[in-house]
Amino acid sequence: MSIHDLPYDFWEGIILHTNRTVELYVRGNTAMSDPLRKGFYTVLLKDVQTKNTHKNVSNIFDHTTPNRLMLLGTIYALKKLKYPCEIKLYSMAHLGLKKKKGINSDLLAEVWSLVSTGGHTLSFESNPKKVRDQLSYQSENNEEINEPATVYMGYLLATLKEPSEETMELLCSVPCERALEILLLMREHKKRINSPKNFIKRAIEEGWSVTTRA
């Protein structure tokens, strides 16, 4: 068996064929009314050949902008690639990658440094519709829901605290409506929840609902 017959998993860095093409979708969300301008990014990396995907929702950043968050998401994804790839980056807005300087120059420099040291090629395109299609949840009446932002706000309302990265990953692993149902369960839970992450994990694994937990 040759090396090209081995299983493929670019996230664990087990084996990655050269000339692998990946698509990177990145979105940044900020609370415009918040004086601290808190926000987070959502990133999806997709292997074009195998269709393997990985989605990550970041921790909360202060004093930030959507463009800065998208660059941080791009850096996160580039660090996950262990071997040279042809990367197609799709973002919600132009990130200034052609200029390589100016606003967010520190992050632009890091992006191109990772591209160079990783032996990657990078093409980029501002394509809000394509990013929304990949990162957003569609409700039954086909209205777009910004899934991570909706879940984030739902968690704040349910707990009055910011969710951790692991908690956001758990909630975003299920459809948005299901995540909101679990948050409603947390809100109505009569006893103190010492570990929200474990509560959410059990709710997902055991299929808790408003009816079964009433």
PDB file of C-alpha atoms in Angstrom:
ATOM      1  CA  MET A   1       0.000   0.000   0.000  1.00  0.00           C
ATOM      2  CA  SER A   2       1.404   3.407  -0.954  1.00  0.00           C
ATOM      3  CA  ILE A   3       1.281   6.545   1.147  1.00  0.00           C
ATOM      4  CA  HIS A   4      -1.553   7.808  -1.083  1.00  0.00           C
ATOM      5  CA  ASP A   5      -3.743   4.880   0.013  1.00  0.00           C
ATOM      6  CA  LEU A   6      -3.628   5.870   3.670  1.00  0.00           C
ATOM      7  CA  PRO A   7      -6.624   7.465   5.409  1.00  0.00           C
ATOM      8  CA  TYR A   8      -6.801  11.241   5.185  1.00  0.00           C
ATOM      9  CA  ASP A   9      -7.340  13.643   8.051  1.00  0.00           C
ATOM     10  CA  PHE A  10      -5.871  17.111   7.666  1.00  0.00           C
ATOM     11  CA  TRP A  11      -7.032  18.286  11.104  1.00  0.00           C
ATOM     12  CA  GLU A  12      -5.016  15.731  13.016  1.00  0.00           C
ATOM     13  CA  GLY A  13      -2.130  15.995  10.591  1.00  0.00           C
ATOM     14  CA  ILE A  14      -2.041  12.212  10.153  1.00  0.00           C
ATOM     15  CA  ILE A  15      -1.506  12.348   6.421  1.00  0.00           C
ATOM     16  CA  LEU A  16      -2.060  15.037   3.823  1.00  0.00           C
ATOM     17  CA  HIS A  17      -1.495  14.557   0.117  1.00  0.00           C
ATOM     18  CA  THR A  18       0.368  17.340  -1.635  1.00  0.00           C
ATOM     19  CA  ASN A  19      -1.633  19.600  -3.949  1.00  0.00           C
ATOM     20  CA  ARG A  20      -4.690  19.112  -1.747  1.00  0.00           C
ATOM     21  CA  THR A  21      -7.338  21.777  -2.386  1.00  0.00           C
ATOM     22  CA  VAL A  22      -9.236  23.180   0.589  1.00  0.00           C
ATOM     23  CA  GLU A  23     -11.932  25.817   0.810  1.00  0.00           C
ATOM     24  CA  LEU A  24     -11.903  28.186   3.772  1.00  0.00           C
ATOM     25  CA  TYR A  25     -15.035  30.109   4.766  1.00  0.00           C
ATOM     26  CA  VAL A  26     -14.713  32.767   7.451  1.00  0.00           C
ATOM     27  CA  ARG A  27     -17.092  35.194   9.117  1.00  0.00           C
ATOM     28  CA  GLY A  28     -16.690  37.733  11.928  1.00  0.00           C
ATOM     29  CA  ASN A  29     -19.482  38.868  14.230  1.00  0.00           C
ATOM     30  CA  THR A  30     -19.339  41.850  16.583  1.00  0.00           C
ATOM     31  CA  ALA A  31     -21.812  43.470  18.953  1.00  0.00           C
ATOM     32  CA  MET A  32     -22.004  46.957  17.455  1.00  0.00           C
ATOM     33  CA  SER A  33     -23.837  48.409  20.467  1.00  0.00           C
ATOM     34  CA  ASP A  34     -21.251  47.086  22.934  1.00  0.00           C
ATOM     35  CA  PRO A  35     -18.614  49.735  23.834  1.00  0.00           C
ATOM     36  CA  LEU A  36     -16.071  46.913  24.169  1.00  0.00           C
ATOM     37  CA  ARG A  37     -16.910  45.782  20.598  1.00  0.00           C
ATOM     38  CA  LYS A  38     -16.888  42.137  21.607  1.00  0.00           C
ATOM     39  CA  GLY A  39     -17.002  39.563  18.841  1.00  0.00           C
ATOM     40  CA  PHE A  40     -16.058  36.124  17.601  1.00  0.00           C
ATOM     41  CA  TYR A  41     -15.264  34.393  14.327  1.00  0.00           C
ATOM     42  CA  THR A  42     -16.689  31.303  12.715  1.00  0.00           C
ATOM     43  CA  VAL A  43     -14.537  29.304  10.336  1.00  0.00           C
ATOM     44  CA  LEU A  44     -15.239  26.294   8.135  1.00  0.00           C
ATOM     45  CA  LEU A  45     -12.478  24.393   6.370  1.00  0.00           C
ATOM     46  CA  LYS A  46     -13.547  21.960   3.662  1.00  0.00           C
ATOM     47  CA  ASP A  47     -11.483  19.392   1.777  1.00  0.00           C
ATOM     48  CA  VAL A  48     -12.677  19.629  -1.829  1.00  0.00           C
ATOM     49  CA  GLN A  49     -11.702  16.039  -2.669  1.00  0.00           C
ATOM     50  CA  THR A  50     -12.988  14.154   0.367  1.00  0.00           C
ATOM     51  CA  LYS A  51     -15.672  16.661   1.457  1.00  0.00           C
ATOM     52  CA  ASN A  52     -14.326  16.409   5.025  1.00  0.00           C
ATOM     53  CA  THR A  53     -15.113  19.562   6.981  1.00  0.00           C
ATOM     54  CA  HIS A  54     -14.247  21.172  10.270  1.00  0.00           C
ATOM     55  CA  LYS A  55     -16.108  24.096  11.830  1.00  0.00           C
ATOM     56  CA  ASN A  56     -14.796  26.190  14.689  1.00  0.00           C
ATOM     57  CA  VAL A  57     -16.313  29.028  16.688  1.00  0.00           C
ATOM     58  CA  SER A  58     -13.761  31.162  18.518  1.00  0.00           C
ATOM     59  CA  ASN A  59     -13.632  32.567  22.002  1.00  0.00           C
ATOM     60  CA  ILE A  60     -14.815  36.141  22.541  1.00  0.00           C
ATOM     61  CA  PHE A  61     -12.449  38.987  21.587  1.00  0.00           C
ATOM     62  CA  ASP A  62     -12.692  42.561  22.908  1.00  0.00           C
ATOM     63  CA  HIS A  63     -12.158  45.794  20.965  1.00  0.00           C
ATOM     64  CA  THR A  64     -12.290  44.133  17.576  1.00  0.00           C
ATOM     65  CA  THR A  65     -13.881  44.430  14.130  1.00  0.00           C
ATOM     66  CA  PRO A  66     -15.435  41.891  11.724  1.00  0.00           C
ATOM     67  CA  ASN A  67     -12.439  42.131   9.368  1.00  0.00           C
ATOM     68  CA  ARG A  68      -9.961  41.576  12.170  1.00  0.00           C
ATOM     69  CA  LEU A  69     -11.952  38.574  13.355  1.00  0.00           C
ATOM     70  CA  MET A  70     -11.975  37.089   9.849  1.00  0.00           C
ATOM     71  CA  LEU A  71      -8.199  37.442   9.653  1.00  0.00           C
ATOM     72  CA  LEU A  72      -7.871  35.740  13.055  1.00  0.00           C
ATOM     73  CA  GLY A  73     -10.064  32.915  11.748  1.00  0.00           C
ATOM     74  CA  THR A  74      -7.880  32.606   8.659  1.00  0.00           C
ATOM     75  CA  ILE A  75      -4.771  32.370  10.844  1.00  0.00           C
ATOM     76  CA  TYR A  76      -6.426  29.697  12.986  1.00  0.00           C
ATOM     77  CA  ALA A  77      -7.200  27.607   9.896  1.00  0.00           C
ATOM     78  CA  LEU A  78      -3.739  28.030   8.357  1.00  0.00           C
ATOM     79  CA  LYS A  79      -2.131  26.753  11.548  1.00  0.00           C
ATOM     80  CA  LYS A  80      -4.215  23.574  11.295  1.00  0.00           C
ATOM     81  CA  LEU A  81      -2.854  22.638   7.865  1.00  0.00           C
ATOM     82  CA  LYS A  82       0.194  20.433   8.281  1.00  0.00           C
ATOM     83  CA  TYR A  83       1.178  20.098   4.614  1.00  0.00           C
ATOM     84  CA  PRO A  84       1.075  22.349   1.503  1.00  0.00           C
ATOM     85  CA  CYS A  85      -2.421  23.063   0.203  1.00  0.00           C
ATOM     86  CA  GLU A  86      -4.119  25.106  -2.457  1.00  0.00           C
ATOM     87  CA  ILE A  87      -6.401  27.308  -0.325  1.00  0.00           C
ATOM     88  CA  LYS A  88      -9.476  29.102  -1.609  1.00  0.00           C
ATOM     89  CA  LEU A  89     -10.529  31.696   0.960  1.00  0.00           C
ATOM     90  CA  TYR A  90     -14.073  33.073   0.969  1.00  0.00           C
ATOM     91  CA  SER A  91     -14.866  35.949   3.338  1.00  0.00           C
ATOM     92  CA  MET A  92     -17.787  38.246   4.102  1.00  0.00           C
ATOM     93  CA  ALA A  93     -15.801  41.342   3.075  1.00  0.00           C
ATOM     94  CA  HIS A  94     -12.542  42.377   1.450  1.00  0.00           C
ATOM     95  CA  LEU A  95      -9.730  41.787   3.924  1.00  0.00           C
ATOM     96  CA  GLY A  96      -6.966  43.809   2.285  1.00  0.00           C
ATOM     97  CA  LEU A  97      -4.914  40.720   1.497  1.00  0.00           C
ATOM     98  CA  LYS A  98      -3.576  42.228  -1.741  1.00  0.00           C
ATOM     99  CA  LYS A  99      -2.081  45.202   0.080  1.00  0.00           C
ATOM    100  CA  LYS A 100      -0.393  43.182   2.824  1.00  0.00           C
ATOM    101  CA  LYS A 101      -0.156  46.402   4.861  1.00  0.00           C
ATOM    102  CA  GLY A 102      -2.290  49.179   6.296  1.00  0.00           C
ATOM    103  CA  ILE A 103      -5.205  48.396   8.625  1.00  0.00           C
ATOM    104  CA  ASN A 104      -4.658  45.077  10.430  1.00  0.00           C
ATOM    105  CA  SER A 105      -1.128  44.916   9.032  1.00  0.00           C
ATOM    106  CA  ASP A 106      -0.003  42.738  11.951  1.00  0.00           C
ATOM    107  CA  LEU A 107      -2.524  40.026  11.060  1.00  0.00           C
ATOM    108  CA  LEU A 108      -1.980  40.394   7.307  1.00  0.00           C
ATOM    109  CA  ALA A 109       1.738  39.790   7.848  1.00  0.00           C
ATOM    110  CA  GLU A 110       0.994  36.675   9.899  1.00  0.00           C
ATOM    111  CA  VAL A 111      -1.359  35.306   7.248  1.00  0.00           C
ATOM    112  CA  TRP A 112       1.207  35.620   4.475  1.00  0.00           C
ATOM    113  CA  SER A 113       3.975  34.300   6.712  1.00  0.00           C
ATOM    114  CA  LEU A 114       1.926  31.137   7.398  1.00  0.00           C
ATOM    115  CA  VAL A 115       1.130  30.768   3.697  1.00  0.00           C
ATOM    116  CA  SER A 116       4.825  31.051   2.825  1.00  0.00           C
ATOM    117  CA  THR A 117       6.228  28.779   5.539  1.00  0.00           C
ATOM    118  CA  GLY A 118       3.495  26.204   4.938  1.00  0.00           C
ATOM    119  CA  GLY A 119       4.189  26.049   1.206  1.00  0.00           C
ATOM    120  CA  HIS A 120       0.556  26.942   0.456  1.00  0.00           C
ATOM    121  CA  THR A 121      -1.010  28.895  -2.373  1.00  0.00           C
ATOM    122  CA  LEU A 122      -3.807  31.275  -1.398  1.00  0.00           C
ATOM    123  CA  SER A 123      -6.558  32.764  -3.511  1.00  0.00           C
ATOM    124  CA  PHE A 124      -9.218  34.926  -1.904  1.00  0.00           C
ATOM    125  CA  GLU A 125     -12.623  36.282  -2.730  1.00  0.00           C
ATOM    126  CA  SER A 126     -15.209  38.407  -0.945  1.00  0.00           C
ATOM    127  CA  ASN A 127     -18.382  36.383  -1.408  1.00  0.00           C
ATOM    128  CA  PRO A 128     -20.943  37.029   1.363  1.00  0.00           C
ATOM    129  CA  LYS A 129     -23.623  34.826  -0.185  1.00  0.00           C
ATOM    130  CA  LYS A 130     -21.334  31.799  -0.438  1.00  0.00           C
ATOM    131  CA  VAL A 131     -20.109  32.282   3.127  1.00  0.00           C
ATOM    132  CA  ARG A 132     -23.653  32.637   4.448  1.00  0.00           C
ATOM    133  CA  ASP A 133     -24.707  29.479   2.593  1.00  0.00           C
ATOM    134  CA  GLN A 134     -21.910  27.524   4.286  1.00  0.00           C
ATOM    135  CA  LEU A 135     -22.087  29.008   7.787  1.00  0.00           C
ATOM    136  CA  SER A 136     -25.741  29.847   8.276  1.00  0.00           C
ATOM    137  CA  TYR A 137     -28.687  27.729   9.288  1.00  0.00           C
ATOM    138  CA  GLN A 138     -31.905  27.906   7.248  1.00  0.00           C
ATOM    139  CA  SER A 139     -35.186  27.851   9.162  1.00  0.00           C
ATOM    140  CA  GLU A 140     -38.242  25.978   7.926  1.00  0.00           C
ATOM    141  CA  ASN A 141     -39.568  29.060   6.122  1.00  0.00           C
ATOM    142  CA  ASN A 142     -36.145  29.489   4.496  1.00  0.00           C
ATOM    143  CA  GLU A 143     -35.210  32.578   6.487  1.00  0.00           C
ATOM    144  CA  GLU A 144     -31.504  32.835   7.129  1.00  0.00           C
ATOM    145  CA  ILE A 145     -30.367  32.590  10.738  1.00  0.00           C
ATOM    146  CA  ASN A 146     -26.822  33.573  11.661  1.00  0.00           C
ATOM    147  CA  GLU A 147     -26.349  30.400  13.683  1.00  0.00           C
ATOM    148  CA  PRO A 148     -23.300  31.230  15.851  1.00  0.00           C
ATOM    149  CA  ALA A 149     -24.503  34.750  16.661  1.00  0.00           C
ATOM    150  CA  THR A 150     -27.993  33.489  17.493  1.00  0.00           C
ATOM    151  CA  VAL A 151     -26.640  30.720  19.726  1.00  0.00           C
ATOM    152  CA  TYR A 152     -24.209  33.116  21.395  1.00  0.00           C
ATOM    153  CA  MET A 153     -26.973  35.594  22.227  1.00  0.00           C
ATOM    154  CA  GLY A 154     -29.226  32.750  23.397  1.00  0.00           C
ATOM    155  CA  TYR A 155     -26.535  31.546  25.786  1.00  0.00           C
ATOM    156  CA  LEU A 156     -26.077  35.061  27.184  1.00  0.00           C
ATOM    157  CA  LEU A 157     -29.809  35.328  27.805  1.00  0.00           C
ATOM    158  CA  ALA A 158     -29.972  31.886  29.428  1.00  0.00           C
ATOM    159  CA  THR A 159     -26.937  32.196  31.703  1.00  0.00           C
ATOM    160  CA  LEU A 160     -25.959  35.892  31.758  1.00  0.00           C
ATOM    161  CA  LYS A 161     -22.427  34.699  30.973  1.00  0.00           C
ATOM    162  CA  GLU A 162     -20.332  34.337  27.842  1.00  0.00           C
ATOM    163  CA  PRO A 163     -20.018  30.797  26.439  1.00  0.00           C
ATOM    164  CA  SER A 164     -16.626  29.127  26.267  1.00  0.00           C
ATOM    165  CA  GLU A 165     -15.216  27.953  22.947  1.00  0.00           C
ATOM    166  CA  GLU A 166     -15.979  24.317  23.835  1.00  0.00           C
ATOM    167  CA  THR A 167     -19.553  25.214  24.768  1.00  0.00           C
ATOM    168  CA  MET A 168     -20.080  27.072  21.482  1.00  0.00           C
ATOM    169  CA  GLU A 169     -18.700  24.115  19.546  1.00  0.00           C
ATOM    170  CA  LEU A 170     -21.166  21.802  21.291  1.00  0.00           C
ATOM    171  CA  LEU A 171     -24.140  24.065  20.649  1.00  0.00           C
ATOM    172  CA  CYS A 172     -23.176  24.648  17.018  1.00  0.00           C
ATOM    173  CA  SER A 173     -22.851  20.894  16.429  1.00  0.00           C
ATOM    174  CA  VAL A 174     -26.663  20.637  16.374  1.00  0.00           C
ATOM    175  CA  PRO A 175     -29.257  22.596  14.359  1.00  0.00           C
ATOM    176  CA  CYS A 176     -29.860  26.104  15.606  1.00  0.00           C
ATOM    177  CA  GLU A 177     -33.423  25.404  16.749  1.00  0.00           C
ATOM    178  CA  ARG A 178     -32.197  22.421  18.793  1.00  0.00           C
ATOM    179  CA  ALA A 179     -29.452  24.523  20.392  1.00  0.00           C
ATOM    180  CA  LEU A 180     -31.994  27.165  21.390  1.00  0.00           C
ATOM    181  CA  GLU A 181     -34.242  24.481  22.881  1.00  0.00           C
ATOM    182  CA  ILE A 182     -31.350  23.258  25.053  1.00  0.00           C
ATOM    183  CA  LEU A 183     -30.664  26.826  26.155  1.00  0.00           C
ATOM    184  CA  LEU A 184     -34.315  27.164  27.106  1.00  0.00           C
ATOM    185  CA  LEU A 185     -33.921  24.038  29.241  1.00  0.00           C
ATOM    186  CA  MET A 186     -30.932  25.651  30.944  1.00  0.00           C
ATOM    187  CA  ARG A 187     -32.904  28.829  31.550  1.00  0.00           C
ATOM    188  CA  GLU A 188     -35.807  26.938  33.148  1.00  0.00           C
ATOM    189  CA  HIS A 189     -33.654  24.486  35.128  1.00  0.00           C
ATOM    190  CA  LYS A 190     -34.565  24.906  38.799  1.00  0.00           C
ATOM    191  CA  LYS A 191     -31.223  23.832  40.258  1.00  0.00           C
ATOM    192  CA  ARG A 192     -27.878  25.537  39.775  1.00  0.00           C
ATOM    193  CA  ILE A 193     -25.958  24.200  36.778  1.00  0.00           C
ATOM    194  CA  ASN A 194     -22.340  23.788  37.850  1.00  0.00           C
ATOM    195  CA  SER A 195     -21.086  22.711  34.425  1.00  0.00           C
ATOM    196  CA  PRO A 196     -23.031  24.172  31.461  1.00  0.00           C
ATOM    197  CA  LYS A 197     -20.832  22.195  29.061  1.00  0.00           C
ATOM    198  CA  ASN A 198     -21.756  18.864  30.691  1.00  0.00           C
ATOM    199  CA  PHE A 199     -25.429  19.867  30.846  1.00  0.00           C
ATOM    200  CA  ILE A 200     -25.446  20.632  27.111  1.00  0.00           C
ATOM    201  CA  LYS A 201     -23.532  17.443  26.289  1.00  0.00           C
ATOM    202  CA  ARG A 202     -26.025  15.290  28.203  1.00  0.00           C
ATOM    203  CA  ALA A 203     -28.967  17.126  26.652  1.00  0.00           C
ATOM    204  CA  ILE A 204     -27.631  16.329  23.191  1.00  0.00           C
ATOM    205  CA  GLU A 205     -26.677  12.713  23.910  1.00  0.00           C
ATOM    206  CA  GLU A 206     -29.874  11.858  25.805  1.00  0.00           C
ATOM    207  CA  GLY A 207     -32.253  13.834  23.636  1.00  0.00           C
ATOM    208  CA  TRP A 208     -33.617  16.090  26.350  1.00  0.00           C
ATOM    209  CA  SER A 209     -36.495  18.325  25.299  1.00  0.00           C
ATOM    210  CA  VAL A 210     -38.903  20.776  26.904  1.00  0.00           C
ATOM    211  CA  THR A 211     -41.477  17.956  27.078  1.00  0.00           C
ATOM    212  CA  THR A 212     -39.243  15.262  28.550  1.00  0.00           C
ATOM    213  CA  ARG A 213     -37.641  17.584  31.120  1.00  0.00           C
ATOM    214  CA  ALA A 214     -40.844  19.364  32.143  1.00  0.00           C
TER     215      ALA A 214
END
